[in-house]
Structure formats: structure tokens, C-alpha cells
Coordinates of C-alpha atoms in Angstrom, one line a residue:
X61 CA 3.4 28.4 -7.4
X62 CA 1.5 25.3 -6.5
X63 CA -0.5 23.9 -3.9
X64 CA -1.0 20.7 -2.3
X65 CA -3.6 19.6 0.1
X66 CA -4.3 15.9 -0.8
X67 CA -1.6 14.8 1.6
X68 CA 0.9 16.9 3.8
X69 CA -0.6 20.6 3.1
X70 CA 2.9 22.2 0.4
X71 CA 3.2 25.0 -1.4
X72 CA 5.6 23.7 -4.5
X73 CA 7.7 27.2 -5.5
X74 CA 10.5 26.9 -8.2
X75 CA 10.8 22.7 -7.3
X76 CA 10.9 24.0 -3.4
X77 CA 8.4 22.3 -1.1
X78 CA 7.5 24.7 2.0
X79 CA 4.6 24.6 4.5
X80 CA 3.5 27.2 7.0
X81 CA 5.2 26.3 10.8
X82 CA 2.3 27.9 12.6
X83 CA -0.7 25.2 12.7
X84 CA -3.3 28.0 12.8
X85 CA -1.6 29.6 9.3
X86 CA -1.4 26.0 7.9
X87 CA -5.6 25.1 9.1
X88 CA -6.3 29.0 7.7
X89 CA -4.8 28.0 3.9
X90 CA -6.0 24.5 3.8
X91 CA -9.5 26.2 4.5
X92 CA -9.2 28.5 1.8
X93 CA -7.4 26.1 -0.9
X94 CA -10.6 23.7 -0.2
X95 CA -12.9 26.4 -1.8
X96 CA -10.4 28.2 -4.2
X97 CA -11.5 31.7 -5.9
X98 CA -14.7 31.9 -3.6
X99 CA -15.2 33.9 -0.2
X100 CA -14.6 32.4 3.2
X101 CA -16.4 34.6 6.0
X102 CA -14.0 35.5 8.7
X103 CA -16.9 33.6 10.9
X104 CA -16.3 30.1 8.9
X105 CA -12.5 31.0 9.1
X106 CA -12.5 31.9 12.8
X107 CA -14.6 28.2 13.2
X108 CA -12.5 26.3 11.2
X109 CA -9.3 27.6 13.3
X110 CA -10.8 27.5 16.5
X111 CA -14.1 25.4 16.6
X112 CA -16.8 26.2 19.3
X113 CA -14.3 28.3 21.9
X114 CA -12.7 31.1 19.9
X115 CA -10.8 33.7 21.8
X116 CA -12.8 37.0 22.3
X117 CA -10.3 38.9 19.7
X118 CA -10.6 35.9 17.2
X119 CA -11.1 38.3 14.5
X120 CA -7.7 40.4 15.2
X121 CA -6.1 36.8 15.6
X122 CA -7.7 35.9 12.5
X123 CA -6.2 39.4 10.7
X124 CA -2.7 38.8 12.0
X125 CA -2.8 35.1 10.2
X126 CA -4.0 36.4 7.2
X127 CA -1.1 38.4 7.1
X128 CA 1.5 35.7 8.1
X129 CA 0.2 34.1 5.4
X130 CA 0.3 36.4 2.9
X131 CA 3.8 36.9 3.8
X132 CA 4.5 33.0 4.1
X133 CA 3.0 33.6 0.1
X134 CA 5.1 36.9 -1.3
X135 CA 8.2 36.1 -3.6
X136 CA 9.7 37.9 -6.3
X137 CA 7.5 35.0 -8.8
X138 CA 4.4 36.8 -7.2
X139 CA 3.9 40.0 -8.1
X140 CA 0.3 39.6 -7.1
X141 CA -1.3 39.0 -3.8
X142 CA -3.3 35.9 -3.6
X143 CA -4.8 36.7 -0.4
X144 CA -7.7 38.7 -1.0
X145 CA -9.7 40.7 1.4
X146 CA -13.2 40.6 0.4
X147 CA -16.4 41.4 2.7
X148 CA -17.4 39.0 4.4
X149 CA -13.7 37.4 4.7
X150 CA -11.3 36.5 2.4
X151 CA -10.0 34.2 -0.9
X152 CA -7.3 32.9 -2.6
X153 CA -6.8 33.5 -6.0
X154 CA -5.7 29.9 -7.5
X155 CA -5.1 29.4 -11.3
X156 CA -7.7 25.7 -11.8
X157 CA -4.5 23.4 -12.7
X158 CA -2.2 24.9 -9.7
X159 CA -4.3 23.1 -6.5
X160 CA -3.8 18.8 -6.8
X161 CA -7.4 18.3 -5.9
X162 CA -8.2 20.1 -9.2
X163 CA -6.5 18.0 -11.1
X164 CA -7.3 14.9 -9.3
X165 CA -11.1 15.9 -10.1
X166 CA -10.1 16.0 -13.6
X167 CA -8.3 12.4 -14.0
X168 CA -11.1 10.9 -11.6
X169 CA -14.0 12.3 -14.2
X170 CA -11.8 11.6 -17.5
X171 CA -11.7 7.6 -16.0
X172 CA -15.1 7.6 -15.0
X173 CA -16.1 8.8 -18.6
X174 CA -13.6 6.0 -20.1
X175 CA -14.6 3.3 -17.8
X176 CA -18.3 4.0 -18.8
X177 CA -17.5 3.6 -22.5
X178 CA -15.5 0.3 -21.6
X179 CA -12.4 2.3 -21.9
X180 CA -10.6 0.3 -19.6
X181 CA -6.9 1.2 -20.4
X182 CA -7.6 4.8 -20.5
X183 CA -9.6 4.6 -17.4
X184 CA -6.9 2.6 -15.5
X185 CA -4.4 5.6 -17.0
X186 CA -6.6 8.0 -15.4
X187 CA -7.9 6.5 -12.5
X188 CA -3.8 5.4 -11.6
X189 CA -3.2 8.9 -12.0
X190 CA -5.9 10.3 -10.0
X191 CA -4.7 8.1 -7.1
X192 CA -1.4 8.9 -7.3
X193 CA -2.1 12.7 -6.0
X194 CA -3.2 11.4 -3.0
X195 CA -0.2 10.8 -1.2
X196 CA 0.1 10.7 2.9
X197 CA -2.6 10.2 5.6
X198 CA -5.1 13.5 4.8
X199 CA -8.1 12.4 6.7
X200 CA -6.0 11.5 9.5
X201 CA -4.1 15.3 9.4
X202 CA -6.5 17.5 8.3
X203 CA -9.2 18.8 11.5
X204 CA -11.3 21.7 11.4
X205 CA -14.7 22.7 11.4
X206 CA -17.6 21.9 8.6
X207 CA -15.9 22.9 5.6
X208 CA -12.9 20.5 6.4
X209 CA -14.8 18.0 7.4
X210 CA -17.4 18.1 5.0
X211 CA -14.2 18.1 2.1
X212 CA -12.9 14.9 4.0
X213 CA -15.6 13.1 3.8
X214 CA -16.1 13.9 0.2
X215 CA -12.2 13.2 -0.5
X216 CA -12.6 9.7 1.0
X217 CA -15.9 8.5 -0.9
X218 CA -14.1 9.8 -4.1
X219 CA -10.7 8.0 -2.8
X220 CA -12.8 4.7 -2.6
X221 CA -15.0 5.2 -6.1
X222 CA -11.6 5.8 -8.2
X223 CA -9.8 2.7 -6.6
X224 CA -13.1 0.3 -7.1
X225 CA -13.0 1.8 -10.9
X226 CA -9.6 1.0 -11.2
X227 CA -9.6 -2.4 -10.2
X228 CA -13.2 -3.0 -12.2
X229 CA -11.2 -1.8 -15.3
X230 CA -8.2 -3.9 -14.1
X231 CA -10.4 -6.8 -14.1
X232 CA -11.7 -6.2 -17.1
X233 CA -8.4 -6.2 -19.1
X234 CA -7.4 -9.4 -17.9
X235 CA -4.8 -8.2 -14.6
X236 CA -6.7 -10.5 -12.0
X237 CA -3.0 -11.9 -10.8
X238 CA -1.7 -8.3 -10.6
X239 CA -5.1 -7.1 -8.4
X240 CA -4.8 -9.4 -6.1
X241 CA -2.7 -8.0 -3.6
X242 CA -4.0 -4.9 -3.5
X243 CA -7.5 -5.8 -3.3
X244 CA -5.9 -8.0 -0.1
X245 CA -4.7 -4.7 1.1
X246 CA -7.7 -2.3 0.4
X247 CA -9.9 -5.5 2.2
X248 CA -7.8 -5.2 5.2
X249 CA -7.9 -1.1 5.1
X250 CA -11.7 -1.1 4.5
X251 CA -13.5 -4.6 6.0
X252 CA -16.7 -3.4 5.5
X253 CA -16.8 -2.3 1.9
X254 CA -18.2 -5.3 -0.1
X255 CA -16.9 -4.3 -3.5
X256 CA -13.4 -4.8 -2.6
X257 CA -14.2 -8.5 -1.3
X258 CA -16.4 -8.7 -4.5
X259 CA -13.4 -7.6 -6.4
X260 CA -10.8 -10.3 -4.9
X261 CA -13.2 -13.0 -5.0
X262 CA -13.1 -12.4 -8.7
X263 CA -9.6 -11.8 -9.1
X264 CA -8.7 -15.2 -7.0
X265 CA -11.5 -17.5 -9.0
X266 CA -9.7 -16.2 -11.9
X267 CA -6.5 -16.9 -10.6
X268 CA -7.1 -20.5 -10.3
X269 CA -7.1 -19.9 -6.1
X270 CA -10.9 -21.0 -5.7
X271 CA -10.6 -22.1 -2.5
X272 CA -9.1 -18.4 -1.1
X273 CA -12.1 -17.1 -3.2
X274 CA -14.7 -18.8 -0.9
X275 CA -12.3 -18.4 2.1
X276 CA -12.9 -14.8 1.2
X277 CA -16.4 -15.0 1.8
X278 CA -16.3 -16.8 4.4
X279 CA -14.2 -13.7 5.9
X280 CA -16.4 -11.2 4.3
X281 CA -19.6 -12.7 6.2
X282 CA -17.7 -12.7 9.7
X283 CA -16.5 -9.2 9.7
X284 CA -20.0 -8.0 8.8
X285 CA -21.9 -9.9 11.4
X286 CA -19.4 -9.0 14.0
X287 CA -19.2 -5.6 13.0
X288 CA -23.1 -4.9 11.7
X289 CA -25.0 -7.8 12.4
X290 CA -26.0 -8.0 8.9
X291 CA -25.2 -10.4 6.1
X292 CA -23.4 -10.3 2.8
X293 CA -25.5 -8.5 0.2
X294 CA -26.8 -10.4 -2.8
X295 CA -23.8 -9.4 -5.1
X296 CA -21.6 -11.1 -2.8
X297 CA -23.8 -14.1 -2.0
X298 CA -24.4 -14.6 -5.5
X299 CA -20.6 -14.8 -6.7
X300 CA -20.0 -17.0 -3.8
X301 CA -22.6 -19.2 -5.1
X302 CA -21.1 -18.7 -8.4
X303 CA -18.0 -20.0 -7.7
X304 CA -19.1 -22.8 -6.1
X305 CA -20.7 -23.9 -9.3
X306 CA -17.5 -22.6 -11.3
X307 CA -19.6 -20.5 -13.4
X308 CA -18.3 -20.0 -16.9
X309 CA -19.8 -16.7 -16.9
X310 CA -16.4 -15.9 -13.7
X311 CA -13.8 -16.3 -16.5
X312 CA -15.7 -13.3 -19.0
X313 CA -14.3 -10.0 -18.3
X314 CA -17.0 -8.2 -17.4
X315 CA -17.3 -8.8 -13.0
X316 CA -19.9 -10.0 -11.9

């Protein structure tokens, strides 16, 4: 049996996908898969399912999910609970390379170790893989109390770091044409993140489209002072300048 919470929350059993109906069974085992073989108090539980207005008998509610869930989790495959009842609340007992955000923790750190030592096809290997796992709209699904939000948050600094890395690497193996597009795309998704418009500045120059390069910029500096009322930072400024000079130093692979 395996678990998946980096998209639509599934339980994968014999190639089967199946998901809890109830919504308060589904928030109750995203909670616990987020912190896997360690104790949830039944006060973090009964926050995470209810927020600030819990119902006076949250913790007999919170009893009878445990046990929906438990039997949402029994199978012939299972001769073991995973549901464990352990003062102050509860765990569930997941082997490390049975939850997806385990293993997307392990491609993300084995491309950030490759990318470091100028790895770059192992780290776009990686890093592609990594991104892969994350599949659906998680942030805009998952709801909750700290420990969800708290694991969104992380989920979507770590979901911008691996695609940056991936398109650095890119870059640096000569796939400026190929980036292109999906820098356009991750622009549009995030307007406020320079890298990415660092990123297709570079991959444009590089693709003989100078004039979309500064274009980019020029874009890059709107949406900021609309949106902040700040300026570019000096990596951007710089490259702009850069490329106005056609730089030699744009065409190495190393971005600037």
C-alpha cells in the first residue's frame, strides 16, 4: 500500500486508486501522512479537522474517524494496523519509500547535490522526476490548520526551487529553445518571481529572440511596480543591460 498526498490525496492498493468519501477522514489522513511515524495529539487532529469551532464532543468525533479510517485502511495485504493509538493521539505507520513526498524529497536532494557538482544531466533526471510527483492543484485542495498549512507552504517553496534548478541545469546543457515555453508558462504562473524572467531572458538571448529578451524586462519591471512598487533587482537589471551590449559572456553556459 501507498500513499499520495502531493496532488488528489490516494491510497494506491494492488494498482487500485481509492480515497476516503468523508472530507473529515480525508483532512484526518492527509494530517497524519504529512508527519509519518510521529504522534499527532488528538488537540492538533481535532484543529486541523475543525479549526477554531470544534463541536463540544470533537474528541468522540475525532475517535469515530479514526476508526473509519482504519477501516477505509484494513485489507487482507494488511495484516497490521497502521493507525496507531498512542498518548497524546495517534500515527501512522508508513514504510519511508511508500508516501510520494518521501520520495520527492529524495529526487529534489539527489538534483540539488548533482546540480552543485555541475551535474546537470543527472540533476535535470532528478529534478524532472521530483516534479513529476506533483501532480494536481495541492495548495489549492488541501485546508486545515498549522500543520497543513505550514506543509503547504513548504511544498510550494520546494515546488519553485526544484523547477528554477531544473531549468538552471537546462540552460546549462545547451536546451535554451526547449526552456522557453515553460519559462513563458511558469512567468505567467508566478509574475513576481525574478528567476523565472532571469531564466527566459537567457533562454531567448540565446535563442537569437533578443528583442523578446528585452521585451521581457520590460514586462518584468511593470508587473513589479504595479504589483510592489519596487524595481527589478540587480540580477535582472544587469542581464538586461547585458543583452543590450550582446555580451559574449550570454552565449557561455553558465546563466548569468
Amino acid at each position: 500500500m501507498k500513499f499520495e498526498i502531493l496532488g488528489i490525496l490516494r491510497v494506491v492498493d494492488g494498482g487500485a486508486h481509492r480515497t476516503p468519501s468523508a472530507q473529515k477522514v480525508r483532512t484526518l489522513l492527509t494530517t497524519l501522512l504529512i508527519r509519518p511515524n510521529e504522534v499527532v495529539s488528538a488537540e492538533q487532529l481535532i484543529y486541523e479537522i475543525w479549526g477554531e469551532d470544534p463541536p463540544r464532543r470533537a474528541r468522540a468525533a475525532l475517535h469515530v474517524y479514526v476508526s473509519q479510517l482504519r477501516k477505509f485502511l484494513a485489507g487482507p495485504e494488511e495484516p497490521e494496523d497502521r493507525i496507531i493509538t498512542q498518548p497524546p493521539g495517534y500515527l501512522i505507520r508508513v514504510p519511508y519509500g511508500d508516501l510520494d513526498v518521501n520520495v520527492f524529497r529524495r529526487h529534489l536532494q539527489q538534483g540539488r547535490t548533482h546540480a552543485r557538482a555541475q551535474r546537470h544531466e543527472e540533476a535535470t533526471l532528478a529534478l524532472g522526476a521530483a516534479l513529476k510527483l506533483l501532480h494536481g492543484e495541492e495548495l489549492d485542495r488541501l485546508q486545515g490548520g498549522g500543520i497543513t498549512r505550514n506543509f503547504v507552504t513548504w511544498l510550494e517553496e520546494v515546488r519553485l526551487e526544484c523547477q528554477e534548478m531544473l531549468i538552471e541545469s537546462s540552460l546549462s546543457l545547451g536546451r535554451h529553445r526547449e526552456s522557453v515555453s515553460t519559462l513563458q508558462s511558469l512567468t505567467a504562473r508566478y509574475p513576481l518571481h525574478e528567476a523565472f524572467y532571469r531564466q527566459l531572458m537567457i533562454a531567448l538571448y540565446r535563442s537569437d529572440r533578443r528583442a523578446e529578451a528585452l521585451r521581457t524586462y520590460q514586462s518584468a519591471r511593470g508587473t513589479l511596480r504595479e504589483e510592489l512598487g519596487l524595481d527589478p533587482g540587480d540580477a535582472l537589471f544587469d542581464l538586461h543591460h547585458a543583452i543590450l551590449l550582446a555580451d559574449d559572456r550570454l552565449q557561455l553556459r553558465q546563466a548569468v
